[in-house]
Coordinates of C-alpha atoms in Angstrom, one line a residue:
Chain A
X1 CA 54.2 15.3 86.9
X2 CA 55.2 12.0 85.3
X3 CA 54.1 9.4 87.7
X4 CA 55.1 5.8 88.0
X5 CA 52.4 3.1 88.5
X6 CA 53.3 -0.4 89.6
X7 CA 50.8 -3.3 89.2
X8 CA 51.3 -5.4 92.3
X9 CA 50.4 -9.0 92.8
X10 CA 49.7 -10.5 96.2
X11 CA 50.3 -13.9 97.8
X12 CA 48.9 -14.9 101.2
X13 CA 47.8 -11.3 101.9
X14 CA 51.2 -9.8 101.2
X15 CA 52.8 -8.2 98.2
X16 CA 54.8 -10.7 96.1
X17 CA 58.5 -10.2 96.4
X18 CA 58.8 -9.3 92.7
X19 CA 56.1 -6.6 93.1
X20 CA 58.2 -5.1 96.0
X21 CA 61.2 -5.2 93.7
X22 CA 59.2 -3.4 91.0
X23 CA 58.0 -0.8 93.5
X24 CA 61.6 -0.2 94.6
X25 CA 63.0 0.4 91.1
X26 CA 59.8 2.4 90.5
X27 CA 60.7 4.7 93.4
X28 CA 64.1 5.3 92.0
X29 CA 62.5 6.3 88.6
X30 CA 60.0 8.5 90.4
X31 CA 62.9 10.4 92.0
X32 CA 64.2 11.2 88.5
X33 CA 60.8 12.0 86.9
X34 CA 59.8 14.1 89.9
X35 CA 56.4 12.3 89.9
X36 CA 54.6 10.2 92.4
X37 CA 55.0 6.5 92.8
X38 CA 51.7 4.6 93.0
X39 CA 50.7 1.0 93.3
X40 CA 47.6 -0.7 91.8
X41 CA 46.3 -3.7 93.5
X42 CA 43.1 -5.6 92.5
X43 CA 40.8 -7.9 94.4
X44 CA 38.3 -7.6 97.2
X45 CA 41.1 -7.1 99.8
X46 CA 43.1 -4.6 97.7
X47 CA 43.1 -1.7 100.2
X48 CA 44.6 -3.9 102.9
X49 CA 48.0 -3.7 101.1
X50 CA 48.4 0.1 101.7
X51 CA 51.0 -0.4 104.5
X52 CA 52.9 -3.0 102.5
X53 CA 53.0 -0.8 99.4
X54 CA 53.9 2.2 101.5
X55 CA 57.0 0.4 103.0
X56 CA 58.3 0.1 99.5
X57 CA 57.8 3.7 98.6
X58 CA 54.3 3.9 97.2
X59 CA 52.6 7.2 98.0
X60 CA 49.2 6.1 96.7
X61 CA 47.5 2.7 96.3
X62 CA 44.9 2.4 93.6
X63 CA 42.6 -0.2 95.0
X64 CA 40.3 -1.9 92.4
X65 CA 38.1 -3.8 94.8
X66 CA 35.9 -6.5 93.3
X67 CA 35.5 -10.2 94.0
X68 CA 35.6 -10.7 90.2
X69 CA 39.3 -9.8 90.5
X70 CA 40.2 -12.3 93.3
X71 CA 41.6 -14.8 90.9
X72 CA 43.4 -13.7 87.8
X73 CA 41.7 -13.7 84.5
X74 CA 43.1 -11.8 81.5
X75 CA 39.9 -10.0 80.7
X76 CA 38.9 -8.7 84.2
X77 CA 42.4 -7.8 85.3
X78 CA 43.2 -6.0 82.1
X79 CA 40.1 -3.9 82.4
X80 CA 40.8 -3.2 86.0
X81 CA 44.4 -2.1 85.5
X82 CA 43.4 0.0 82.5
X83 CA 40.9 1.8 84.8
X84 CA 43.7 2.6 87.2
X85 CA 45.9 3.8 84.3
X86 CA 43.1 6.1 83.1
X87 CA 42.7 7.5 86.6
X88 CA 46.4 8.0 87.5
X89 CA 47.7 8.7 83.9
X90 CA 51.2 7.4 84.7
X91 CA 54.2 8.0 82.4
X92 CA 55.5 4.5 83.3
X93 CA 53.7 1.3 84.2
X94 CA 55.8 -1.5 85.7
X95 CA 54.9 -5.0 86.8
X96 CA 56.8 -8.1 87.9
X97 CA 57.6 -10.5 85.1
X98 CA 55.4 -13.3 86.6
X99 CA 53.1 -15.6 84.6
X100 CA 50.3 -13.1 85.2
X101 CA 52.4 -10.0 84.5
X102 CA 53.5 -11.5 81.2
X103 CA 49.9 -12.3 80.4
X104 CA 48.6 -8.9 81.3
X105 CA 51.3 -6.5 80.0
X106 CA 51.0 -7.2 76.3
X107 CA 47.2 -7.4 76.4
X108 CA 47.0 -4.0 78.1
X109 CA 49.7 -2.5 75.9
X110 CA 47.8 -3.5 72.8
X111 CA 44.6 -1.9 74.2
X112 CA 46.5 1.3 74.9
X113 CA 48.5 1.2 71.7
X114 CA 51.8 1.4 73.5
X115 CA 55.0 -0.7 73.7
X116 CA 56.3 -3.1 76.3
X117 CA 59.9 -4.1 77.2
X118 CA 59.7 -7.6 78.7
X119 CA 61.8 -9.0 81.6
X120 CA 64.1 -6.1 82.0
X121 CA 67.0 -6.2 84.4
X122 CA 67.9 -2.5 84.4
X123 CA 65.7 0.6 84.2
X124 CA 66.5 4.3 83.9
X125 CA 64.7 7.5 83.1
X126 CA 66.8 9.8 80.9
X127 CA 65.8 12.7 78.5
X128 CA 62.2 12.2 79.4
X129 CA 62.2 8.6 78.2
X130 CA 62.2 5.2 79.9
X131 CA 65.3 3.1 79.0
X132 CA 65.7 -0.5 79.9
X133 CA 68.2 -3.3 79.5
X134 CA 67.0 -6.8 78.7
X135 CA 68.7 -9.9 77.7
X136 CA 67.9 -11.3 74.3
X137 CA 69.0 -14.5 72.7
X138 CA 68.5 -16.0 76.1
X139 CA 71.3 -13.9 77.7
X140 CA 73.8 -14.2 74.9
X141 CA 73.3 -10.5 74.2
X142 CA 72.0 -7.5 76.1
X143 CA 69.7 -5.1 74.3
X144 CA 69.3 -1.5 75.4
X145 CA 65.9 -0.3 74.5
X146 CA 64.1 3.0 74.6
X147 CA 60.4 2.8 75.3
X148 CA 58.3 5.7 74.1
X149 CA 54.5 6.1 74.4
X150 CA 52.5 6.9 77.5
X151 CA 52.6 4.9 79.6
X152 CA 55.8 3.1 78.8
X153 CA 55.4 -0.4 80.1
X154 CA 58.1 -2.8 81.4
X155 CA 57.9 -6.1 83.2
X156 CA 60.8 -6.7 85.6
X157 CA 62.8 -9.8 85.8
X158 CA 62.5 -11.5 89.3
X159 CA 65.6 -10.9 91.5
X160 CA 67.1 -8.4 89.1
X161 CA 66.1 -5.4 91.3
X162 CA 66.4 -5.4 95.1
X163 CA 63.3 -4.8 97.3
X164 CA 64.2 -2.0 99.6
X165 CA 62.1 -0.8 102.5
X166 CA 61.9 3.0 102.7
X167 CA 62.8 4.3 106.2
X168 CA 59.8 5.9 107.7
X169 CA 57.6 4.9 104.7
X170 CA 54.1 5.2 106.0
X171 CA 51.0 3.5 104.5
X172 CA 50.1 4.6 101.0
X173 CA 47.0 6.7 100.6
X174 CA 44.2 4.5 99.3
X175 CA 42.4 5.7 96.2
X176 CA 39.4 3.6 95.4
X177 CA 38.9 2.9 91.7
X178 CA 35.4 2.3 90.5
X179 CA 35.1 -0.8 88.5
X180 CA 32.3 -2.8 87.0
X181 CA 33.3 -6.3 86.0
X182 CA 33.3 -6.8 82.3
X183 CA 31.9 -9.7 80.3
X184 CA 34.8 -12.1 79.7
X185 CA 35.2 -15.0 77.3
X186 CA 37.3 -17.1 79.5
X187 CA 37.1 -18.5 83.0
X188 CA 39.4 -20.2 85.5
X189 CA 38.1 -23.7 86.2
X190 CA 40.7 -25.0 88.6
X191 CA 44.2 -24.3 90.0
X192 CA 46.3 -27.4 90.6
X193 CA 49.4 -27.3 92.8
X194 CA 51.1 -30.6 92.3
X195 CA 54.3 -29.8 94.1
X196 CA 52.9 -27.9 97.1
X197 CA 55.6 -26.0 99.0
X198 CA 58.3 -26.4 96.4
X199 CA 60.0 -23.2 95.3
X200 CA 60.0 -22.3 91.7
X201 CA 63.2 -21.4 89.8
X202 CA 61.8 -18.1 88.5
X203 CA 61.8 -16.3 91.9
X204 CA 64.2 -18.4 94.0
X205 CA 67.2 -16.8 95.7
X206 CA 69.1 -20.1 95.5
X207 CA 68.9 -22.7 92.8
X208 CA 70.5 -26.1 92.9
X209 CA 70.5 -27.6 89.4
X210 CA 71.3 -31.1 88.1
X211 CA 72.5 -32.3 84.8
X212 CA 73.3 -35.5 82.9
X213 CA 76.1 -36.2 85.4
X214 CA 73.3 -37.5 87.8
X215 CA 73.2 -40.5 85.5
X216 CA 69.5 -41.4 86.2
X217 CA 66.2 -39.9 87.2
X218 CA 66.1 -41.1 90.7
X219 CA 69.4 -39.4 91.5
X220 CA 67.7 -36.1 91.3
X221 CA 67.2 -36.9 95.0
X222 CA 70.7 -35.6 95.6
X223 CA 69.7 -32.3 94.1
X224 CA 66.3 -32.2 95.9
X225 CA 68.0 -33.0 99.3
X226 CA 70.4 -30.1 99.0
X227 CA 67.8 -27.7 97.6
X228 CA 65.5 -28.6 100.5
X229 CA 68.2 -28.2 103.1
X230 CA 69.4 -24.9 101.8
X231 CA 65.9 -23.5 101.1
X232 CA 66.4 -23.3 97.3
X233 CA 64.6 -24.4 94.2
X234 CA 65.4 -27.4 92.0
X235 CA 66.8 -26.6 88.5
X236 CA 67.7 -28.9 85.7
X237 CA 69.5 -29.0 82.4
X238 CA 67.7 -29.5 79.1
X239 CA 69.2 -33.0 78.7
X240 CA 67.6 -34.2 81.9
X241 CA 64.2 -32.7 81.0
X242 CA 64.3 -34.2 77.5
X243 CA 65.2 -37.6 79.0
X244 CA 62.1 -37.3 81.1
X245 CA 63.9 -37.3 84.5
X246 CA 62.2 -34.1 85.6
X247 CA 59.4 -31.8 84.6
X248 CA 60.1 -28.9 82.2
X249 CA 59.1 -26.3 84.9
X250 CA 62.6 -26.9 86.3
X251 CA 64.5 -26.3 83.1
X252 CA 67.1 -23.5 83.1
X253 CA 68.3 -22.2 79.8
X254 CA 67.3 -21.1 76.3
X255 CA 64.2 -23.3 76.0
X256 CA 63.6 -23.1 79.7
X257 CA 63.8 -20.2 82.1
X258 CA 66.5 -17.6 82.2
X259 CA 67.3 -17.1 85.9
X260 CA 69.4 -14.8 88.0
X261 CA 69.4 -16.0 91.6
X262 CA 71.8 -14.9 94.2
X263 CA 73.4 -18.4 94.3
X264 CA 73.3 -21.0 91.5
X265 CA 74.8 -24.4 92.2
X266 CA 75.3 -26.5 89.0
X267 CA 76.0 -30.2 89.7
X268 CA 76.8 -32.6 86.8
X269 CA 76.1 -29.9 84.2
X270 CA 78.8 -29.5 81.6
X271 CA 77.5 -26.2 80.4
X272 CA 76.0 -26.2 76.9
X273 CA 75.8 -22.7 75.4
X274 CA 72.0 -22.7 75.8
X275 CA 72.4 -23.5 79.5
X276 CA 75.1 -20.9 80.1
X277 CA 73.0 -18.3 78.5
X278 CA 70.2 -19.1 80.9
X279 CA 72.1 -18.9 84.2
X280 CA 75.4 -16.9 83.8
X281 CA 73.8 -13.7 85.1
X282 CA 73.4 -15.4 88.5
X283 CA 75.3 -13.5 91.1
X284 CA 77.3 -16.3 92.6
X285 CA 77.9 -19.5 90.6
X286 CA 79.2 -22.7 92.1
X287 CA 79.9 -25.7 89.7
X288 CA 80.6 -29.2 90.7
X289 CA 81.8 -31.4 87.8
X290 CA 84.2 -34.3 87.4
X291 CA 85.5 -33.0 84.1
X292 CA 88.0 -30.1 84.8
X293 CA 87.5 -28.9 81.2
X294 CA 83.7 -28.6 81.4
X295 CA 82.6 -25.3 80.0
X296 CA 80.5 -24.6 83.2
X297 CA 83.8 -23.8 84.9
X298 CA 84.3 -20.8 82.7
X299 CA 81.3 -19.0 84.3
X300 CA 81.7 -20.4 87.8
X301 CA 83.0 -18.2 90.6
X302 CA 83.8 -21.4 92.6
X303 CA 84.5 -24.6 90.7
X304 CA 84.8 -27.9 92.4
X305 CA 86.4 -30.7 90.3
X306 CA 85.0 -33.9 91.8
X307 CA 82.3 -36.5 92.2
X308 CA 78.9 -35.0 92.8
X309 CA 77.7 -38.2 94.4
X310 CA 80.1 -37.7 97.3
X311 CA 80.2 -33.9 97.4
X312 CA 76.5 -33.2 97.3
X313 CA 75.7 -35.4 100.4
X314 CA 78.6 -33.8 102.3
X315 CA 77.4 -30.4 101.3
X316 CA 73.8 -31.2 102.3
X317 CA 75.1 -32.3 105.8
X318 CA 77.2 -29.1 106.1
X319 CA 74.2 -27.0 105.2
X320 CA 72.1 -28.7 107.8
X321 CA 74.8 -28.1 110.4
X322 CA 75.2 -24.5 109.4
X323 CA 71.4 -23.9 109.6
X324 CA 71.2 -25.6 113.0
X325 CA 73.6 -23.0 114.5
Chain B
X1 CA 38.4 -26.6 62.7
X2 CA 40.8 -24.1 61.1
X3 CA 44.0 -23.1 62.8
X4 CA 46.5 -20.3 62.1
X5 CA 50.0 -20.9 63.4
X6 CA 52.2 -17.8 63.7
X7 CA 55.9 -18.6 63.6
X8 CA 59.2 -16.8 63.7
X9 CA 62.5 -17.7 62.3
X10 CA 65.3 -17.4 64.8
X11 CA 69.1 -18.3 64.9
X12 CA 69.8 -21.9 65.9
X13 CA 70.0 -22.1 69.6
X14 CA 73.6 -23.5 69.2
X15 CA 74.7 -20.2 67.6
X16 CA 77.1 -17.8 69.0
X17 CA 75.6 -14.4 68.5
X18 CA 77.7 -11.5 67.2
X19 CA 76.7 -7.9 67.1
X20 CA 76.6 -6.1 63.7
X21 CA 78.7 -3.1 62.8
X22 CA 75.8 -0.7 63.5
X23 CA 75.7 -1.9 67.1
X24 CA 71.9 -2.3 67.0
X25 CA 71.4 -5.5 65.1
X26 CA 73.0 -8.9 65.2
X27 CA 75.3 -10.1 62.5
X28 CA 73.4 -12.6 60.5
X29 CA 76.4 -13.7 58.4
X30 CA 77.0 -17.4 58.8
X31 CA 74.0 -17.9 61.1
X32 CA 71.8 -20.9 60.6
X33 CA 68.2 -20.1 61.1
X34 CA 65.5 -22.4 62.5
X35 CA 61.8 -22.3 63.3
X36 CA 61.7 -21.0 66.8
X37 CA 61.5 -24.0 69.2
X38 CA 58.3 -23.1 71.0
X39 CA 56.6 -22.6 67.6
X40 CA 57.2 -26.3 66.8
X41 CA 54.8 -27.2 69.7
X42 CA 52.3 -24.8 68.4
X43 CA 52.5 -26.2 64.9
X44 CA 52.3 -29.8 66.1
X45 CA 49.1 -29.1 68.1
X46 CA 47.5 -27.5 65.1
X47 CA 48.4 -30.4 62.8
X48 CA 46.9 -32.9 65.4
X49 CA 43.7 -30.9 65.5
X50 CA 43.5 -31.0 61.8
X51 CA 44.1 -34.7 61.7
X52 CA 41.3 -35.2 64.3
X53 CA 38.7 -32.6 63.1
X54 CA 39.7 -31.6 59.6
X55 CA 40.2 -28.1 58.3
X56 CA 43.2 -26.1 57.4
X57 CA 46.5 -25.2 59.2
X58 CA 47.8 -22.0 57.8
X59 CA 51.3 -21.0 58.9
X60 CA 52.1 -17.3 58.8
X61 CA 55.3 -15.4 59.3
X62 CA 56.4 -11.8 59.1
X63 CA 60.0 -11.5 58.2
X64 CA 62.7 -11.1 55.5
X65 CA 63.1 -13.3 52.4
X66 CA 64.9 -16.1 54.4
X67 CA 61.7 -16.7 56.4
X68 CA 60.2 -18.5 53.5
X69 CA 62.4 -21.4 54.3
X70 CA 60.8 -21.7 57.8
X71 CA 57.3 -21.8 56.2
X72 CA 58.5 -24.6 53.9
X73 CA 59.6 -26.6 56.9
X74 CA 56.2 -26.2 58.5
X75 CA 54.4 -27.2 55.3
X76 CA 56.7 -30.3 55.1
X77 CA 55.5 -31.3 58.6
X78 CA 51.8 -31.0 57.7
X79 CA 50.6 -27.3 57.5
X80 CA 48.3 -27.0 54.6
X81 CA 48.7 -23.3 53.6
X82 CA 51.3 -20.6 54.1
X83 CA 51.4 -16.8 54.1
X84 CA 54.6 -14.8 54.1
X85 CA 54.4 -11.1 55.0
X86 CA 57.7 -9.8 53.8
X87 CA 59.4 -7.1 55.7
X88 CA 62.3 -6.2 58.1
X89 CA 60.5 -7.5 61.2
X90 CA 63.7 -6.9 63.1
X91 CA 62.9 -3.2 63.0
X92 CA 59.4 -3.6 64.3
X93 CA 58.5 -3.8 68.0
X94 CA 56.1 -6.5 69.3
X95 CA 53.0 -4.4 68.7
X96 CA 54.2 -3.6 65.2
X97 CA 54.6 -7.4 64.5
X98 CA 51.2 -8.1 66.2
X99 CA 49.4 -5.5 64.0
X100 CA 50.9 -7.2 60.9
X101 CA 49.9 -10.7 62.0
X102 CA 46.4 -9.6 63.2
X103 CA 45.8 -8.0 59.8
X104 CA 46.9 -11.2 58.1
X105 CA 44.8 -13.5 60.4
X106 CA 41.7 -11.4 59.7
X107 CA 41.9 -12.6 56.1
X108 CA 42.2 -16.3 57.1
X109 CA 39.7 -18.7 58.5
X110 CA 40.7 -19.2 62.2
X111 CA 39.1 -21.0 65.1
X112 CA 42.4 -21.1 67.0
X113 CA 45.5 -19.0 66.5
X114 CA 48.6 -20.6 67.8
X115 CA 52.0 -19.1 68.8
X116 CA 55.0 -20.3 70.6
X117 CA 55.1 -18.9 74.2
X118 CA 58.0 -16.7 73.0
X119 CA 60.4 -16.4 70.1
X120 CA 63.8 -17.8 71.1
X121 CA 65.5 -14.6 69.9
X122 CA 64.2 -11.3 71.2
X123 CA 62.4 -13.4 74.0
X124 CA 59.6 -10.9 74.5
X125 CA 56.7 -13.2 74.6
X126 CA 54.4 -10.4 73.8
X127 CA 53.1 -10.9 70.2
X128 CA 50.5 -13.7 71.0
X129 CA 48.6 -11.8 73.6
X130 CA 48.8 -8.6 71.6
X131 CA 47.3 -10.3 68.6
X132 CA 44.5 -11.7 70.9
X133 CA 43.7 -8.2 72.0
X134 CA 43.7 -6.8 68.4
X135 CA 41.4 -9.6 67.3
X136 CA 39.3 -9.2 70.5
X137 CA 39.5 -12.9 71.3
X138 CA 40.5 -14.6 74.6
X139 CA 44.0 -15.9 75.2
X140 CA 45.6 -18.7 77.2
X141 CA 49.3 -18.4 77.5
X142 CA 52.1 -21.0 78.3
X143 CA 49.8 -23.9 77.5
X144 CA 50.9 -27.5 78.3
X145 CA 47.7 -29.3 77.5
X146 CA 44.8 -28.5 75.2
X147 CA 41.3 -30.0 74.6
X148 CA 39.1 -28.5 71.9
X149 CA 35.4 -28.9 72.1
X150 CA 32.4 -27.4 70.3
X151 CA 32.9 -23.7 70.2
X152 CA 35.2 -23.7 73.2
X153 CA 38.5 -25.0 74.5
X154 CA 40.0 -26.1 77.8
X155 CA 43.7 -25.4 78.3
X156 CA 46.2 -26.1 81.0
X157 CA 48.3 -23.0 81.7
X158 CA 51.7 -23.2 83.5
X159 CA 52.1 -20.6 86.3
X160 CA 54.6 -20.4 89.1
X161 CA 54.6 -23.8 90.8
X162 CA 51.1 -24.6 89.7
X163 CA 48.8 -25.1 86.8
X164 CA 45.6 -23.4 85.9
X165 CA 42.8 -25.0 83.9
X166 CA 41.1 -22.3 81.8
X167 CA 38.1 -22.6 79.6
X168 CA 37.4 -20.1 76.8
X169 CA 35.3 -19.6 73.8
X170 CA 36.5 -19.8 70.2
X171 CA 38.1 -18.2 68.4
X172 CA 41.0 -17.9 70.8
X173 CA 44.8 -17.4 70.9
X174 CA 47.0 -20.1 72.5
X175 CA 50.7 -19.8 73.2
X176 CA 52.5 -23.1 73.4
X177 CA 54.9 -24.3 76.1
X178 CA 57.3 -27.1 75.8
X179 CA 55.5 -30.3 76.9
X180 CA 52.3 -29.6 75.0
X181 CA 53.2 -32.4 72.6
X182 CA 56.1 -34.1 71.0
X183 CA 56.7 -32.4 67.6
X184 CA 57.1 -34.7 64.6
X185 CA 59.8 -34.6 62.0
X186 CA 59.0 -33.9 58.4
X187 CA 58.7 -37.0 56.2
X188 CA 60.3 -37.3 52.8
X189 CA 56.7 -37.4 51.3
X190 CA 55.9 -34.3 53.3
X191 CA 58.9 -32.5 52.0
X192 CA 58.0 -33.3 48.4
X193 CA 54.4 -32.4 48.9
X194 CA 55.3 -29.1 50.5
X195 CA 57.2 -28.0 47.4
X196 CA 54.0 -27.9 45.5
X197 CA 52.1 -25.7 47.9
X198 CA 52.4 -22.0 46.9
X199 CA 53.3 -19.5 49.6
X200 CA 51.0 -16.5 49.6
X201 CA 53.4 -13.6 49.8
X202 CA 52.2 -10.1 50.8
X203 CA 53.7 -6.8 51.9
X204 CA 52.8 -4.8 55.0
X205 CA 51.1 -2.3 52.6
X206 CA 49.0 -5.1 51.1
X207 CA 47.5 -5.6 54.5
X208 CA 46.4 -2.0 54.7
X209 CA 49.2 -0.9 57.2
X210 CA 51.7 1.9 56.8
X211 CA 55.3 1.7 57.8
X212 CA 54.6 4.0 60.7
X213 CA 52.1 1.5 62.2
X214 CA 54.9 -1.0 62.3
X215 CA 58.5 0.0 62.1
X216 CA 60.8 2.0 64.4
X217 CA 58.0 2.8 66.9
X218 CA 57.5 2.5 70.7
X219 CA 60.2 0.1 71.7
X220 CA 63.4 0.6 69.8
X221 CA 66.9 -0.8 70.3
X222 CA 69.5 1.9 71.0
X223 CA 72.3 -0.6 71.3
X224 CA 73.3 -4.2 71.8
X225 CA 76.2 -5.4 74.0
X226 CA 77.8 -8.7 74.7
X227 CA 77.7 -9.6 78.4
X228 CA 81.1 -9.3 80.0
X229 CA 82.9 -12.6 79.6
X230 CA 83.2 -14.1 83.1
X231 CA 86.8 -15.0 83.7
X232 CA 86.0 -18.1 85.7
X233 CA 86.8 -18.0 89.4
X234 CA 88.6 -20.3 91.8
X235 CA 88.8 -23.9 91.0
X236 CA 89.4 -26.4 93.8
X237 CA 89.9 -30.2 94.0
X238 CA 86.9 -32.1 95.3
X239 CA 88.8 -35.3 96.1
X240 CA 88.0 -34.8 99.8
X241 CA 84.2 -34.3 99.8
X242 CA 83.9 -32.8 103.2
X243 CA 86.7 -30.3 102.7
X244 CA 85.1 -29.3 99.4
X245 CA 81.7 -29.0 101.1
X246 CA 83.2 -26.7 103.8
X247 CA 84.8 -24.6 101.1
X248 CA 81.5 -24.2 99.3
X249 CA 79.7 -23.2 102.6
X250 CA 82.4 -20.6 103.3
X251 CA 82.0 -19.2 99.9
X252 CA 78.1 -19.0 100.2
X253 CA 78.4 -17.4 103.6
X254 CA 81.1 -14.9 102.9
X255 CA 80.6 -13.9 99.3
X256 CA 76.9 -14.5 98.7
X257 CA 75.9 -13.6 102.3
X258 CA 73.4 -16.4 102.2
X259 CA 72.8 -19.2 104.9

């Protein structure tokens, strides 16, 4: 029976949203393959995620319990997940396209001699093979790929699949995976969180992005105020990053992040081809720009021709009012 | 301190991409090709290391004839040697490319192997870590700061909303993120000097690999499509900011079901 295994990451004792999304699409694939859906979680508290994984359809939870796996290192986590793969022998291995997922998937694939499709936004199982859609050239083109080899590996783009709780989904059965930490050549010295509490564009449901129309660095406060009020992340155009107004982590587009949030608000962004490529798969796009001919309006579902310096504060106030109700 | 920098040649980010008649490749006619933007940060870091500690910077690429031009550009900026493995890399998946590069790197002195964090083309971001695994060396991905000491390095790695500081032994694979440094332009002197450096050209077979190790395996494109052109939605006048704000709120609530 071709099973589906999903490597799940945790945050604050819960499965990450992107891991729940991967489990949900994994469940749909499992219905087609007729196999089981299993999750693999690593770290000393791994087994405690059985209920969480079960809610999203996992029948089994492969728990690789070791304190050596509590923080991510390429060497340990690759060895641990490989152990789970060897035990469960899945046809498909999925993981969220996070920093760690993107670090782990290629390393593990090379060890297993199999291929990976990165950052996929559609997945299907047809004719005994995994098929995926992924955007290439930063979203200018979609590529449909077929992934052969066992397991076929894919990393899922955050927000591309919905996380769906399964009605009556009980806790997954815990299968303990025996694991002896390996000798590794790298170690994590420190984790720095400079912008504690700030959402990142990769996983946010709502992104408020600013461009050159902000005129100067300090005016990013207009963007931050709205993002804060609405519960979204701060995005930025390449021009503002190159000008040093904001850190590169915020950059949306071809040399930044390709994002697909539910709501994308672009203010003062004219819409260079590289930027459009990086955000036009967002589900609902709102553009605010004083130039009615700005290319951003070609992809916007709602375009507002006007002055961002008056519209953004008004919008921030309206959002606060709406949230207060 | 010897570095290898693996680069890929990609269409200029300004390009509009058209799909070729076979539906599986892009149409290269009229496209301008550049060194993939993240690879520029990788190259710059290697050149700075060489300037500080001596050694060679060998730039390596796997690709068709046109890729030689990308190697020339890297030599002009300060790489000291170049290797071109000729082949239709477009028909190789990431592991195929990684096998070719790993085989090439084994023949070269390397303390650090640099990549861009991903090629700005197929956008996989897989080859660097795969090469690290094939060479059995540690990797640090998406690096924004690097310090190289005696037999080890310390790298700052960008993760969601935070930064990790990772130490590892050499040799190692580093994939470069924007912000690692400010890449230099080639000087006229560099461009002239680069013309005199021979490019070591090999085939996949020269590296002891067969076509079936590399091409048309594992992950294959079955078709390319252009995203549906968005027609552009409603456009409203924002002369009255609060009316515009209310219109936006209504849209977010009713269409996006957010708030």
